[in-house]
Amino acid sequence: MQNQLKSLCLSEYDTLKKVVLCSPTFMTIREAINETQKQFLKENIDTELAKKQHQQLVQTLEENGVEVLLLKPSEQFPEQVFTRDIGFTLGNQVFVARMAHDVRKGEEQPLINLLEKEQITYTNLLEDKIEGGDVLIDRNTIYIGVSNRTNETAIDHLQSLLPNFEVMTIPFTDTYLHLDCVFNVLSENEALIFPGEIDEDKLKMLSSRYELIKVSAEEQATLGTNVLSIGNKRVLSLPINKEVNQKLRDRGFEVIEVDITEIIKSGGAFRCCTMPILREDSR
């Protein structure tokens, strides 16, 4: 039955089988919409280098048995490389939501076109303000960051559509764009965290559920938290985040290092650049 499923995602760490990416062909910082972009606004993005690094990411995923579906990049959308935010898969449902920032509005349609071409059914949330970087799933629990990009009305609506899941809101500071820049689930009992950003009561709750692996301020600046788990304790991470990578290796993770440092100048790393459609339920 599972092989017939077009979409399934029950955790952040089951074996990744199918994922949506988009080449940074037209990637540029037109308007600084996060703290990272403000640092690189003058320098901006070397698009050719970003494209080469992205091709290496695609190749690495494919070498690890992941089918990569590529969105057609559009000059209209300079942030389109960050496919995670346009939609998300929870259980066996794919959701497409409304992008919050003017720079990103309209990115929803190319994703819808791809899903329809692949005959993957989806639920349209285009009336709701919610972005995939704020949405993490771990079995029966869905954690959703309350941010500038995701509001409580949208979260309540999502809970009503997913009655079999417990949806937990995680308020965090507005220094970082999405929840997955400060918190990321790696396994059923381990998660990465950048301390000091998450609401204190919610942090206590997360501490009771996971061994929280702390990311330093230095490596947070290079998005050390924003790794991508592809299953069987394999994690994609940046070579420059040596401390995070060593902590993961010490815990038995295989860290696959891919250099996408040009792409992270725009404020997102591996999780931001990937929208999982299908993960094998490993239980």
Coordinates of C-alpha atoms in Angstrom, one line a residue:
M1 CA 0.0 0.0 0.0
Q2 CA 2.8 2.4 1.0
N3 CA 4.4 2.2 -2.5
Q4 CA 1.1 3.5 -4.0
L5 CA 1.0 6.5 -1.8
K6 CA 1.8 9.7 -3.7
S7 CA 2.4 11.7 -0.5
L8 CA 3.3 10.9 3.1
C9 CA 5.2 12.7 5.8
L10 CA 5.0 11.6 9.4
S11 CA 8.2 13.0 10.7
E12 CA 11.2 15.2 9.9
Y13 CA 13.5 12.1 9.9
D14 CA 11.9 9.2 8.1
T15 CA 13.6 8.1 4.8
L16 CA 13.1 10.9 2.2
K17 CA 11.9 9.5 -1.1
K18 CA 10.4 12.4 -3.0
V19 CA 11.1 16.2 -2.7
V20 CA 10.4 19.5 -4.5
L21 CA 13.3 21.9 -5.2
C22 CA 13.8 24.9 -7.4
S23 CA 17.0 26.1 -9.1
P24 CA 18.2 29.6 -7.9
T25 CA 18.3 30.7 -11.5
F26 CA 16.9 34.2 -10.7
M27 CA 18.0 34.4 -7.1
T28 CA 18.8 37.9 -5.9
I29 CA 18.2 40.1 -2.9
R30 CA 15.8 42.7 -4.3
E31 CA 14.6 43.8 -0.9
A32 CA 16.1 42.6 2.4
I33 CA 13.2 40.6 4.1
N34 CA 15.3 38.9 6.9
E35 CA 18.3 39.6 9.0
T36 CA 20.7 37.5 6.9
Q37 CA 19.7 39.3 3.7
K38 CA 20.4 42.7 5.4
Q39 CA 24.0 41.5 5.9
F40 CA 24.5 40.6 2.2
L41 CA 22.3 43.2 0.5
K42 CA 25.3 45.1 -0.9
E43 CA 27.4 42.0 -1.8
N44 CA 24.2 40.2 -3.1
I45 CA 24.1 36.7 -4.6
D46 CA 26.5 35.2 -7.2
T47 CA 23.8 33.5 -9.1
E48 CA 26.1 31.2 -11.2
L49 CA 27.8 30.0 -8.0
A50 CA 24.4 29.5 -6.3
K51 CA 23.2 27.4 -9.3
K52 CA 26.3 25.2 -9.2
Q53 CA 25.9 24.6 -5.4
H54 CA 22.2 23.8 -5.9
Q55 CA 23.0 21.3 -8.6
Q56 CA 25.4 19.6 -6.2
L57 CA 22.6 19.5 -3.6
V58 CA 20.2 17.9 -6.2
Q59 CA 22.9 15.4 -7.2
T60 CA 23.6 14.5 -3.5
L61 CA 19.9 13.9 -2.9
E62 CA 19.6 11.7 -6.0
E63 CA 22.8 9.7 -5.0
N64 CA 21.0 9.0 -1.8
G65 CA 17.9 7.6 -3.4
V66 CA 15.7 10.7 -3.4
E67 CA 13.6 11.6 -6.4
V68 CA 13.9 15.3 -7.0
L69 CA 11.0 17.2 -8.6
L70 CA 12.1 20.6 -9.9
L71 CA 9.9 23.6 -10.1
K72 CA 10.4 25.8 -13.1
P73 CA 12.2 28.9 -11.9
S74 CA 10.6 32.3 -12.7
E75 CA 12.3 35.7 -12.9
Q76 CA 9.3 37.0 -11.1
F77 CA 10.2 35.1 -7.9
P78 CA 13.8 35.7 -6.6
E79 CA 13.1 33.6 -3.4
Q80 CA 11.7 30.6 -5.2
V81 CA 14.7 28.4 -4.2
F82 CA 13.1 28.1 -0.8
T83 CA 10.4 25.6 -1.7
R84 CA 9.8 24.6 1.9
D85 CA 7.7 27.7 2.6
I86 CA 5.3 27.3 -0.4
G87 CA 3.8 24.1 0.9
F88 CA 4.2 21.2 3.3
T89 CA 3.2 17.6 3.7
L90 CA 1.5 16.5 6.9
G91 CA 0.4 12.9 7.1
N92 CA -0.7 12.0 3.6
Q93 CA -1.9 15.5 2.8
V94 CA 0.0 18.1 0.8
F95 CA -1.0 21.7 1.7
V96 CA -0.4 24.8 -0.4
A97 CA -0.6 28.0 1.6
R98 CA -0.5 31.8 0.9
M99 CA 2.9 33.4 1.0
A100 CA 3.0 36.3 3.5
H101 CA 5.5 38.7 1.9
D102 CA 4.9 40.6 -1.3
V103 CA 8.2 39.4 -2.7
R104 CA 7.0 35.8 -2.5
K105 CA 3.3 36.1 -3.4
G106 CA 2.5 34.1 -6.5
E107 CA 5.0 31.3 -5.9
E108 CA 2.1 29.1 -5.0
Q109 CA 0.9 28.6 -8.6
P110 CA 4.1 27.0 -10.0
L111 CA 3.9 24.5 -7.1
I112 CA 0.2 23.8 -7.8
N113 CA 1.1 23.3 -11.5
L114 CA 3.8 20.7 -10.6
L115 CA 1.5 18.9 -8.1
E116 CA -1.2 18.6 -10.7
K117 CA 1.2 17.4 -13.4
E118 CA 2.5 14.7 -11.0
Q119 CA -1.2 13.9 -10.0
I120 CA -0.5 14.6 -6.4
T121 CA -3.6 15.8 -4.6
Y122 CA -3.3 18.8 -2.4
T123 CA -5.4 20.9 0.0
N124 CA -5.5 24.6 -0.9
L125 CA -4.9 26.9 2.1
L126 CA -4.6 30.1 0.0
E127 CA -6.8 32.0 2.4
D128 CA -4.4 31.2 5.3
K129 CA -1.1 32.9 6.2
I130 CA 1.1 30.0 7.0
E131 CA 4.6 29.0 5.7
G132 CA 6.3 25.6 5.7
G133 CA 9.4 26.8 7.5
D134 CA 7.2 27.2 10.6
V135 CA 5.8 23.7 10.3
L136 CA 7.5 20.6 11.7
I137 CA 5.9 17.2 12.2
D138 CA 6.9 14.3 14.6
R139 CA 4.4 11.5 14.4
N140 CA 1.1 12.6 16.0
T141 CA 2.4 16.1 16.9
I142 CA 2.8 19.0 14.6
Y143 CA 4.8 22.0 15.9
I144 CA 4.0 25.3 14.3
G145 CA 5.9 28.5 14.9
V146 CA 3.9 31.7 15.5
S147 CA 5.8 34.2 13.4
N148 CA 5.6 37.2 11.1
R149 CA 4.8 34.7 8.3
T150 CA 2.4 32.4 10.2
N151 CA -0.6 33.4 12.3
E152 CA -2.8 31.7 14.9
T153 CA -5.9 31.9 12.7
A154 CA -4.2 29.8 10.1
I155 CA -2.9 27.4 12.8
D156 CA -6.4 26.9 14.2
H157 CA -7.7 26.2 10.7
L158 CA -5.0 23.6 10.1
Q159 CA -5.9 21.9 13.4
S160 CA -9.5 21.6 12.3
L161 CA -8.4 19.9 9.1
L162 CA -6.1 17.5 10.9
P163 CA -8.2 16.2 13.9
N164 CA -5.9 13.1 14.4
F165 CA -2.9 15.3 15.1
E166 CA -2.0 17.4 18.1
V167 CA -1.0 20.9 16.7
M168 CA 1.3 22.8 19.1
T169 CA 2.0 26.5 18.7
I170 CA 5.6 27.6 19.3
P171 CA 6.0 31.3 19.7
F172 CA 9.5 32.6 19.1
T173 CA 11.3 35.9 18.7
D174 CA 11.1 37.9 15.5
T175 CA 14.9 37.9 15.0
Y176 CA 14.6 34.8 12.8
L177 CA 12.2 34.2 10.0
H178 CA 10.9 30.7 10.6
L179 CA 10.8 28.1 13.4
D180 CA 13.2 25.8 11.5
C181 CA 15.9 28.5 11.9
V182 CA 15.9 28.0 15.7
F183 CA 14.5 24.4 16.2
N184 CA 14.7 21.3 14.1
V185 CA 13.7 17.7 14.9
L186 CA 16.4 15.1 14.0
S187 CA 15.0 11.9 15.5
E188 CA 12.3 10.7 17.9
N189 CA 14.4 11.9 20.8
E190 CA 16.9 14.5 19.5
A191 CA 16.5 18.0 18.1
L192 CA 18.7 21.0 17.3
I193 CA 18.0 24.3 19.0
F194 CA 19.4 27.8 19.1
P195 CA 18.8 28.9 22.7
G196 CA 17.1 32.0 23.8
E197 CA 14.6 32.4 20.9
I198 CA 11.7 30.2 21.9
D199 CA 8.9 30.9 24.5
E200 CA 10.1 29.6 27.9
D201 CA 7.1 27.4 28.6
K202 CA 7.3 25.8 25.2
L203 CA 11.0 25.3 25.6
K204 CA 10.4 23.3 28.8
M205 CA 7.9 21.2 26.9
L206 CA 10.4 20.6 24.1
S207 CA 13.2 19.8 26.6
S208 CA 10.9 17.1 28.1
R209 CA 10.4 15.5 24.7
Y210 CA 13.9 15.8 23.2
E211 CA 17.6 15.9 24.0
L212 CA 18.2 19.4 22.7
I213 CA 21.5 19.9 20.9
K214 CA 22.5 23.5 21.2
V215 CA 23.8 25.5 18.2
S216 CA 26.3 28.3 18.9
A217 CA 25.6 31.9 17.9
E218 CA 28.5 31.7 15.4
E219 CA 27.0 28.7 13.6
Q220 CA 23.5 30.0 13.9
A221 CA 24.7 32.9 11.7
T222 CA 25.4 30.2 9.1
L223 CA 22.1 28.5 9.7
G224 CA 23.5 25.5 11.7
T225 CA 20.0 24.5 12.8
N226 CA 18.6 24.3 9.3
V227 CA 19.9 20.9 8.3
L228 CA 17.9 18.3 6.4
S229 CA 17.4 14.7 7.6
I230 CA 17.0 12.2 4.8
G231 CA 16.5 9.1 6.9
N232 CA 18.6 6.4 8.7
K233 CA 20.3 9.1 10.7
R234 CA 21.7 10.8 7.6
V235 CA 21.7 14.6 7.7
L236 CA 22.7 17.2 5.1
S237 CA 24.7 20.1 6.7
L238 CA 27.1 22.8 5.7
P239 CA 30.9 22.0 5.9
I240 CA 31.5 25.3 7.7
N241 CA 29.3 24.3 10.7
K242 CA 32.0 22.1 12.1
E243 CA 30.7 22.2 15.8
V244 CA 27.2 21.1 14.9
N245 CA 28.5 18.4 12.5
Q246 CA 30.8 17.0 15.2
K247 CA 28.0 16.9 17.8
L248 CA 25.8 15.0 15.3
R249 CA 28.6 12.6 14.4
D250 CA 29.2 12.0 18.1
R251 CA 25.5 10.9 18.3
G252 CA 25.9 8.4 15.5
F253 CA 24.6 10.6 12.6
E254 CA 26.1 10.4 9.2
V255 CA 26.7 14.0 8.2
I256 CA 26.7 14.6 4.5
E257 CA 28.4 17.9 3.9
V258 CA 27.3 20.0 0.9
D259 CA 28.5 23.6 0.4
I260 CA 25.5 25.9 -0.3
T261 CA 27.0 29.0 1.3
E262 CA 26.0 31.2 -1.6
I263 CA 22.3 30.3 -1.1
I264 CA 22.3 30.8 2.6
K265 CA 23.1 34.5 2.0
S266 CA 19.4 34.8 1.4
G267 CA 18.5 33.4 4.8
G268 CA 17.8 29.7 4.2
A269 CA 19.7 26.4 4.1
F270 CA 18.9 22.8 3.5
R271 CA 15.5 22.5 5.1
C272 CA 14.4 25.8 3.5
C273 CA 15.4 24.6 0.0
T274 CA 13.5 21.3 0.2
M275 CA 9.8 20.5 0.3
P276 CA 9.3 16.8 1.1
I277 CA 6.4 15.1 -0.6
L278 CA 7.1 11.5 0.4
R279 CA 8.9 9.9 3.3
E280 CA 8.8 6.2 4.1
D281 CA 7.2 5.5 7.5
S282 CA 10.1 3.7 9.2
R283 CA 8.2 2.4 12.2

